[in-house]
């Protein structure tokens, strides 16, 4: 078969010393920047771009791509250990991963995240290899009305991720949407809600906000009650790895995460974050014990951590099939390709077949390297939970400060980290979940932009959204969700009434 | 004993982590100025995202300049607010030639007109050199019925308000070029704005969500070559090298000449000898094979255009004056 022949040829090239080294260095750097909060794959890839001047096109693409998907492995580590998302896409892993660590199951969470990442990463490459050209064309069918419909469905499904009271989480979600409107409006260039503060015109960034609401809030909470965290969890080495039962529970979430993560990766913008949120929501919905989510359910780690890896493979599709980068990280990859005189476009896969198959082959190898690299580290990372809080907390705080600063080399982001830390602390005291705020912050810009673009296209006619097949179908699904939820709520209330 | 070992490991990890992070941050301390220049690393600030076209050019320049000057030239991305944040940081820095900016048209023309910026786009800057000028083209889908600019203009005139045009820089140079053309040719079209780089508007045009779009030729490059998109007009003084068959708007009788200039500038008040050293070295770099090869890769090669610092300043000021009434007329300066 053509695919097999091409792939074997790709492997033959990818197994050269240069390419193997590039692959290893790439995934290693990716893991490191994934583990460190703040510095993400985009920054690391951009820093390494000049070094790739001297390499040939294939080798440098292998290196840069390695950083990109490697970061998705490392991102979960700090989420699980210290409640600080190392990568934007790993925010949702904080919810259950950190709770597992508190119960002494950090090792299990880390191991499952690693295995899930490997499975999903590999499945993602298979999809990329088989379906890139047709999927690339399909992605073009999505215009502003379709993105509006996607974000609307996302809003309904994801605004109440934590399962609190609907009113409470929707309020927090709306707050997140409002925060997302701060800064220069991309559609008109107007400054909004920046009150003359130059840094605010950039908008509120996701990572300082997420690190603040989770990590910094946790630090503040411990600082307020320093004597309540005295006891340490004793973990024996054998317990560092997941039990058979934990592995069994993770199988289906990993499979589902891999399958839904890939298509979500095709959505422009915050695809990786969305994929992990959707996977979490799905696992919670399917679980027989949804009440365990948020208290250390391993499914809540396995699913999302798989989904974001599959999404990173999905995000390569528009880049390789169309030459259009839908995410900041793939934009840097495009830059890397152009530096070598290879301009990806509609003819890239046929015109540069050897390069395409080389990258695909290297992604198989790289994903395997990542698994081998990450599993032995599980024990080391998990034993970090044995560090007493009086040492760990100042260190964690320092890491967060450095991470926030390194985003834009700006002190303002450290200030934002503290502001959101205090907000997160207030949420804790008032029993609000902070996750809907982050969902609002992610979905807000897509929702607003696509709604406005759609309305401009249709001269303000809302029916336009329903007339187009894809967006119409998605909006019908949204309507069903509303009806179903309302029906469920009424039935529940009815039961309570009759029960009394 | 064991917990102590773990603690040491943790400390080691954190130290490494902080070192890596600090390294990424880029040192910016300014030491005492010495007569000889340069005696320490130079920071070339790029006000746009890493991996973008300005960033790639900055890195190619930094690479060549490092070899010329014998001191490392480091690219630092200070992104945000349409480049205002990076531009402001450089223009407010010490004018000693150690903090430079990749100058881009928008920060000295349209952005200060649309938004309130904390610097004076004419007085606070010292332009050193212009390296490249990127023209703007009018692009349609290859399946569309319009083969020439005349056919397109005739269609829009016959169907006012029916077509949708996409642009990805509200109040920016590409947007202004299209608006001046629309005004000159008296065309009635709906404007659909896109954000987040040219990728979105190219995708929207390919997916036929808009009928026509304005962009830089290299942003549509491969799609033009592959015959998926078609360029109808270029808003330049004369036809451009990569698209020799595409007529200019001027040829068709519409005097619209706008483009994005890319060069290097610094804060006003830099010593003249430092500016001269930088200008002469950069000018020499433009003729070097290595830079030309790099510029071919960044997509700047076909657009390389040398202008002295003073000429660049004049060119930008002229465009500033042309855009001023246009932006006011479109009501884009509301939030000033």
PDB file of C-alpha atoms in Angstrom, chain A residues 112-283:
ATOM      1  CA  UNK A 112      -1.715   7.586  33.593  1.00  0.00           C
ATOM      2  CA  UNK A 113      -1.203  11.058  32.116  1.00  0.00           C
ATOM      3  CA  UNK A 114       2.000   9.820  30.471  1.00  0.00           C
ATOM      4  CA  UNK A 115       0.468   6.642  29.087  1.00  0.00           C
ATOM      5  CA  UNK A 116      -2.632   8.488  27.910  1.00  0.00           C
ATOM      6  CA  UNK A 117      -0.492  11.095  26.200  1.00  0.00           C
ATOM      7  CA  UNK A 118       1.410   8.385  24.376  1.00  0.00           C
ATOM      8  CA  UNK A 119      -1.677   6.523  23.203  1.00  0.00           C
ATOM      9  CA  UNK A 120      -3.409   9.713  22.101  1.00  0.00           C
ATOM     10  CA  UNK A 121      -0.273  11.131  20.516  1.00  0.00           C
ATOM     11  CA  UNK A 122       0.175   7.966  18.473  1.00  0.00           C
ATOM     12  CA  UNK A 123      -3.498   7.737  17.509  1.00  0.00           C
ATOM     13  CA  UNK A 124      -3.320  11.404  16.514  1.00  0.00           C
ATOM     14  CA  UNK A 125      -0.390  10.741  14.191  1.00  0.00           C
ATOM     15  CA  UNK A 126      -2.269   7.839  12.586  1.00  0.00           C
ATOM     16  CA  UNK A 127      -5.210  10.161  11.882  1.00  0.00           C
ATOM     17  CA  UNK A 128      -2.866  12.856  10.635  1.00  0.00           C
ATOM     18  CA  UNK A 129      -1.231  10.385   8.293  1.00  0.00           C
ATOM     19  CA  UNK A 130      -4.465   8.967   6.897  1.00  0.00           C
ATOM     20  CA  UNK A 131      -6.834  11.893   6.819  1.00  0.00           C
ATOM     21  CA  UNK A 132      -4.837  15.122   6.598  1.00  0.00           C
ATOM     22  CA  UNK A 133      -5.822  16.165   3.042  1.00  0.00           C
ATOM     23  CA  UNK A 134      -9.606  15.568   3.274  1.00  0.00           C
ATOM     24  CA  UNK A 135      -9.777  16.981   6.815  1.00  0.00           C
ATOM     25  CA  UNK A 136      -7.915  20.075   5.713  1.00  0.00           C
ATOM     26  CA  UNK A 137     -10.571  20.720   3.097  1.00  0.00           C
ATOM     27  CA  UNK A 138     -13.343  20.047   5.586  1.00  0.00           C
ATOM     28  CA  UNK A 139     -11.872  22.618   7.983  1.00  0.00           C
ATOM     29  CA  UNK A 140     -12.425  25.284   5.327  1.00  0.00           C
ATOM     30  CA  UNK A 141     -16.178  24.702   5.456  1.00  0.00           C
ATOM     31  CA  UNK A 142     -16.104  26.288   8.907  1.00  0.00           C
ATOM     32  CA  UNK A 143     -16.628  30.025   8.736  1.00  0.00           C
ATOM     33  CA  UNK A 144     -17.696  32.533  11.390  1.00  0.00           C
ATOM     34  CA  UNK A 145     -21.283  31.196  11.769  1.00  0.00           C
ATOM     35  CA  UNK A 146     -19.982  27.674  12.361  1.00  0.00           C
ATOM     36  CA  UNK A 147     -17.465  28.844  14.950  1.00  0.00           C
ATOM     37  CA  UNK A 148     -20.241  30.731  16.678  1.00  0.00           C
ATOM     38  CA  UNK A 149     -22.330  27.562  16.827  1.00  0.00           C
ATOM     39  CA  UNK A 150     -19.381  25.562  18.198  1.00  0.00           C
ATOM     40  CA  UNK A 151     -18.686  28.102  20.907  1.00  0.00           C
ATOM     41  CA  UNK A 152     -22.378  28.274  21.784  1.00  0.00           C
ATOM     42  CA  UNK A 153     -22.592  24.507  22.263  1.00  0.00           C
ATOM     43  CA  UNK A 154     -19.302  24.684  24.166  1.00  0.00           C
ATOM     44  CA  UNK A 155     -20.740  27.352  26.419  1.00  0.00           C
ATOM     45  CA  UNK A 156     -23.753  25.198  27.288  1.00  0.00           C
ATOM     46  CA  UNK A 157     -21.697  22.061  27.894  1.00  0.00           C
ATOM     47  CA  UNK A 158     -18.678  23.504  29.621  1.00  0.00           C
ATOM     48  CA  UNK A 159     -19.951  26.402  31.725  1.00  0.00           C
ATOM     49  CA  UNK A 160     -20.907  24.024  34.513  1.00  0.00           C
ATOM     50  CA  UNK A 161     -17.907  21.728  34.492  1.00  0.00           C
ATOM     51  CA  UNK A 162     -17.616  21.491  38.248  1.00  0.00           C
ATOM     52  CA  UNK A 163     -21.224  20.498  38.856  1.00  0.00           C
ATOM     53  CA  UNK A 164     -22.012  23.320  41.300  1.00  0.00           C
ATOM     54  CA  UNK A 165     -25.319  25.080  41.291  1.00  0.00           C
ATOM     55  CA  UNK A 166     -26.079  26.254  37.774  1.00  0.00           C
ATOM     56  CA  UNK A 167     -26.605  29.878  38.786  1.00  0.00           C
ATOM     57  CA  UNK A 168     -23.317  30.060  40.656  1.00  0.00           C
ATOM     58  CA  UNK A 169     -21.185  28.560  37.920  1.00  0.00           C
ATOM     59  CA  UNK A 170     -22.936  30.534  35.192  1.00  0.00           C
ATOM     60  CA  UNK A 171     -22.230  33.768  37.081  1.00  0.00           C
ATOM     61  CA  UNK A 172     -18.551  32.875  37.263  1.00  0.00           C
ATOM     62  CA  UNK A 173     -18.606  31.885  33.592  1.00  0.00           C
ATOM     63  CA  UNK A 174     -20.100  35.270  32.650  1.00  0.00           C
ATOM     64  CA  UNK A 175     -17.391  36.982  34.695  1.00  0.00           C
ATOM     65  CA  UNK A 176     -14.826  35.087  32.622  1.00  0.00           C
ATOM     66  CA  UNK A 177     -16.537  36.186  29.382  1.00  0.00           C
ATOM     67  CA  UNK A 178     -16.497  39.799  30.590  1.00  0.00           C
ATOM     68  CA  UNK A 179     -12.808  39.612  31.488  1.00  0.00           C
ATOM     69  CA  UNK A 180     -12.132  38.301  27.981  1.00  0.00           C
ATOM     70  CA  UNK A 181     -13.438  41.556  26.471  1.00  0.00           C
ATOM     71  CA  UNK A 182     -10.656  43.597  28.096  1.00  0.00           C
ATOM     72  CA  UNK A 183      -8.055  44.889  25.650  1.00  0.00           C
ATOM     73  CA  UNK A 184      -7.933  45.877  22.009  1.00  0.00           C
ATOM     74  CA  UNK A 185     -10.934  44.588  20.091  1.00  0.00           C
ATOM     75  CA  UNK A 186      -9.504  42.559  17.229  1.00  0.00           C
ATOM     76  CA  UNK A 187     -12.390  43.435  14.926  1.00  0.00           C
ATOM     77  CA  UNK A 188     -12.318  47.226  15.241  1.00  0.00           C
ATOM     78  CA  UNK A 189      -8.991  48.017  16.865  1.00  0.00           C
ATOM     79  CA  UNK A 190     -10.735  49.910  19.656  1.00  0.00           C
ATOM     80  CA  UNK A 191      -9.463  49.839  23.191  1.00  0.00           C
ATOM     81  CA  UNK A 192     -11.947  48.345  25.602  1.00  0.00           C
ATOM     82  CA  UNK A 193     -11.978  48.500  29.399  1.00  0.00           C
ATOM     83  CA  UNK A 194      -8.280  49.217  29.608  1.00  0.00           C
ATOM     84  CA  UNK A 195      -8.692  52.503  31.510  1.00  0.00           C
ATOM     85  CA  UNK A 196      -5.541  53.930  29.999  1.00  0.00           C
ATOM     86  CA  UNK A 197      -3.363  51.090  31.315  1.00  0.00           C
ATOM     87  CA  UNK A 198      -1.138  50.079  28.392  1.00  0.00           C
ATOM     88  CA  UNK A 199      -0.611  46.504  29.600  1.00  0.00           C
ATOM     89  CA  UNK A 200      -4.354  45.959  29.790  1.00  0.00           C
ATOM     90  CA  UNK A 201      -4.721  46.717  26.076  1.00  0.00           C
ATOM     91  CA  UNK A 202      -3.067  43.350  25.499  1.00  0.00           C
ATOM     92  CA  UNK A 203      -5.979  41.705  27.255  1.00  0.00           C
ATOM     93  CA  UNK A 204      -5.958  39.358  30.225  1.00  0.00           C
ATOM     94  CA  UNK A 205      -3.862  36.352  29.366  1.00  0.00           C
ATOM     95  CA  UNK A 206      -4.948  32.849  30.150  1.00  0.00           C
ATOM     96  CA  UNK A 207      -1.889  31.532  31.986  1.00  0.00           C
ATOM     97  CA  UNK A 208      -1.418  34.190  34.707  1.00  0.00           C
ATOM     98  CA  UNK A 209      -5.146  33.948  35.291  1.00  0.00           C
ATOM     99  CA  UNK A 210      -5.119  30.131  35.516  1.00  0.00           C
ATOM    100  CA  UNK A 211      -1.955  30.022  37.656  1.00  0.00           C
ATOM    101  CA  UNK A 212      -3.476  32.637  39.950  1.00  0.00           C
ATOM    102  CA  UNK A 213      -6.874  31.003  40.355  1.00  0.00           C
ATOM    103  CA  UNK A 214      -5.385  27.573  41.034  1.00  0.00           C
ATOM    104  CA  UNK A 215      -1.780  27.740  42.241  1.00  0.00           C
ATOM    105  CA  UNK A 216      -1.601  31.172  43.828  1.00  0.00           C
ATOM    106  CA  UNK A 217      -4.992  30.760  45.496  1.00  0.00           C
ATOM    107  CA  UNK A 218      -3.761  27.490  47.019  1.00  0.00           C
ATOM    108  CA  UNK A 219      -0.637  29.249  48.305  1.00  0.00           C
ATOM    109  CA  UNK A 220      -2.735  32.016  49.824  1.00  0.00           C
ATOM    110  CA  UNK A 221      -5.085  29.509  51.410  1.00  0.00           C
ATOM    111  CA  UNK A 222      -2.165  27.726  53.069  1.00  0.00           C
ATOM    112  CA  UNK A 223      -0.647  31.053  54.143  1.00  0.00           C
ATOM    113  CA  UNK A 224      -3.907  32.063  55.809  1.00  0.00           C
ATOM    114  CA  UNK A 225      -4.089  28.820  57.776  1.00  0.00           C
ATOM    115  CA  UNK A 226      -0.478  27.688  58.077  1.00  0.00           C
ATOM    116  CA  UNK A 227      -1.079  25.053  60.746  1.00  0.00           C
ATOM    117  CA  UNK A 228      -3.727  23.068  58.961  1.00  0.00           C
ATOM    118  CA  UNK A 229      -1.377  21.404  56.465  1.00  0.00           C
ATOM    119  CA  UNK A 230       0.985  19.868  58.961  1.00  0.00           C
ATOM    120  CA  UNK A 231       0.588  16.213  58.141  1.00  0.00           C
ATOM    121  CA  UNK A 232       2.521  14.654  55.283  1.00  0.00           C
ATOM    122  CA  UNK A 233       1.380  11.771  53.189  1.00  0.00           C
ATOM    123  CA  UNK A 234       3.601   8.748  53.478  1.00  0.00           C
ATOM    124  CA  UNK A 235       4.013   7.113  50.078  1.00  0.00           C
ATOM    125  CA  UNK A 236       5.882   3.895  49.532  1.00  0.00           C
ATOM    126  CA  UNK A 237       7.730   3.427  46.263  1.00  0.00           C
ATOM    127  CA  UNK A 238       5.555   0.605  45.042  1.00  0.00           C
ATOM    128  CA  UNK A 239       2.496   2.833  45.419  1.00  0.00           C
ATOM    129  CA  UNK A 240       3.947   5.400  43.044  1.00  0.00           C
ATOM    130  CA  UNK A 241       2.626   3.527  40.042  1.00  0.00           C
ATOM    131  CA  UNK A 242      -1.030   3.064  39.197  1.00  0.00           C
ATOM    132  CA  UNK A 243      -2.839   0.039  40.543  1.00  0.00           C
ATOM    133  CA  UNK A 244      -4.502  -2.435  38.223  1.00  0.00           C
ATOM    134  CA  UNK A 245      -7.905  -0.967  39.037  1.00  0.00           C
ATOM    135  CA  UNK A 246      -6.748   2.560  38.290  1.00  0.00           C
ATOM    136  CA  UNK A 247      -5.368   1.449  34.936  1.00  0.00           C
ATOM    137  CA  UNK A 248      -8.603  -0.325  34.096  1.00  0.00           C
ATOM    138  CA  UNK A 249     -10.601   2.799  34.885  1.00  0.00           C
ATOM    139  CA  UNK A 250      -8.350   4.845  32.598  1.00  0.00           C
ATOM    140  CA  UNK A 251      -8.571   2.730  29.450  1.00  0.00           C
ATOM    141  CA  UNK A 252     -11.817   4.093  28.036  1.00  0.00           C
ATOM    142  CA  UNK A 253     -11.191   7.729  28.988  1.00  0.00           C
ATOM    143  CA  UNK A 254      -7.868   7.511  27.131  1.00  0.00           C
ATOM    144  CA  UNK A 255      -9.534   6.006  24.058  1.00  0.00           C
ATOM    145  CA  UNK A 256     -12.339   8.575  24.079  1.00  0.00           C
ATOM    146  CA  UNK A 257      -9.912  11.432  24.739  1.00  0.00           C
ATOM    147  CA  UNK A 258      -7.823  10.370  21.739  1.00  0.00           C
ATOM    148  CA  UNK A 259     -10.859  10.194  19.476  1.00  0.00           C
ATOM    149  CA  UNK A 260     -12.445  13.529  20.370  1.00  0.00           C
ATOM    150  CA  UNK A 261      -9.186  15.417  20.845  1.00  0.00           C
ATOM    151  CA  UNK A 262      -8.099  15.086  17.236  1.00  0.00           C
ATOM    152  CA  UNK A 263     -11.083  16.770  15.525  1.00  0.00           C
ATOM    153  CA  UNK A 264     -11.149  19.509  18.163  1.00  0.00           C
ATOM    154  CA  UNK A 265      -7.535  20.220  17.264  1.00  0.00           C
ATOM    155  CA  UNK A 266      -8.794  21.431  13.894  1.00  0.00           C
ATOM    156  CA  UNK A 267     -10.629  24.374  15.471  1.00  0.00           C
ATOM    157  CA  UNK A 268      -8.654  27.608  15.259  1.00  0.00           C
ATOM    158  CA  UNK A 269      -7.486  29.212  18.470  1.00  0.00           C
ATOM    159  CA  UNK A 270      -7.624  27.572  21.877  1.00  0.00           C
ATOM    160  CA  UNK A 271      -8.068  24.028  20.533  1.00  0.00           C
ATOM    161  CA  UNK A 272      -5.886  22.213  23.064  1.00  0.00           C
ATOM    162  CA  UNK A 273      -7.603  23.782  26.088  1.00  0.00           C
ATOM    163  CA  UNK A 274     -11.022  23.108  24.612  1.00  0.00           C
ATOM    164  CA  UNK A 275     -10.180  19.487  23.888  1.00  0.00           C
ATOM    165  CA  UNK A 276      -9.209  18.801  27.498  1.00  0.00           C
ATOM    166  CA  UNK A 277     -12.296  20.597  28.837  1.00  0.00           C
ATOM    167  CA  UNK A 278     -14.597  18.669  26.497  1.00  0.00           C
ATOM    168  CA  UNK A 279     -12.978  15.377  27.443  1.00  0.00           C
ATOM    169  CA  UNK A 280     -13.396  16.136  31.148  1.00  0.00           C
ATOM    170  CA  UNK A 281     -17.044  17.002  30.613  1.00  0.00           C
ATOM    171  CA  UNK A 282     -17.565  13.824  28.618  1.00  0.00           C
ATOM    172  CA  UNK A 283     -15.940  11.576  31.223  1.00  0.00           C
TER     173      UNK A 283
END
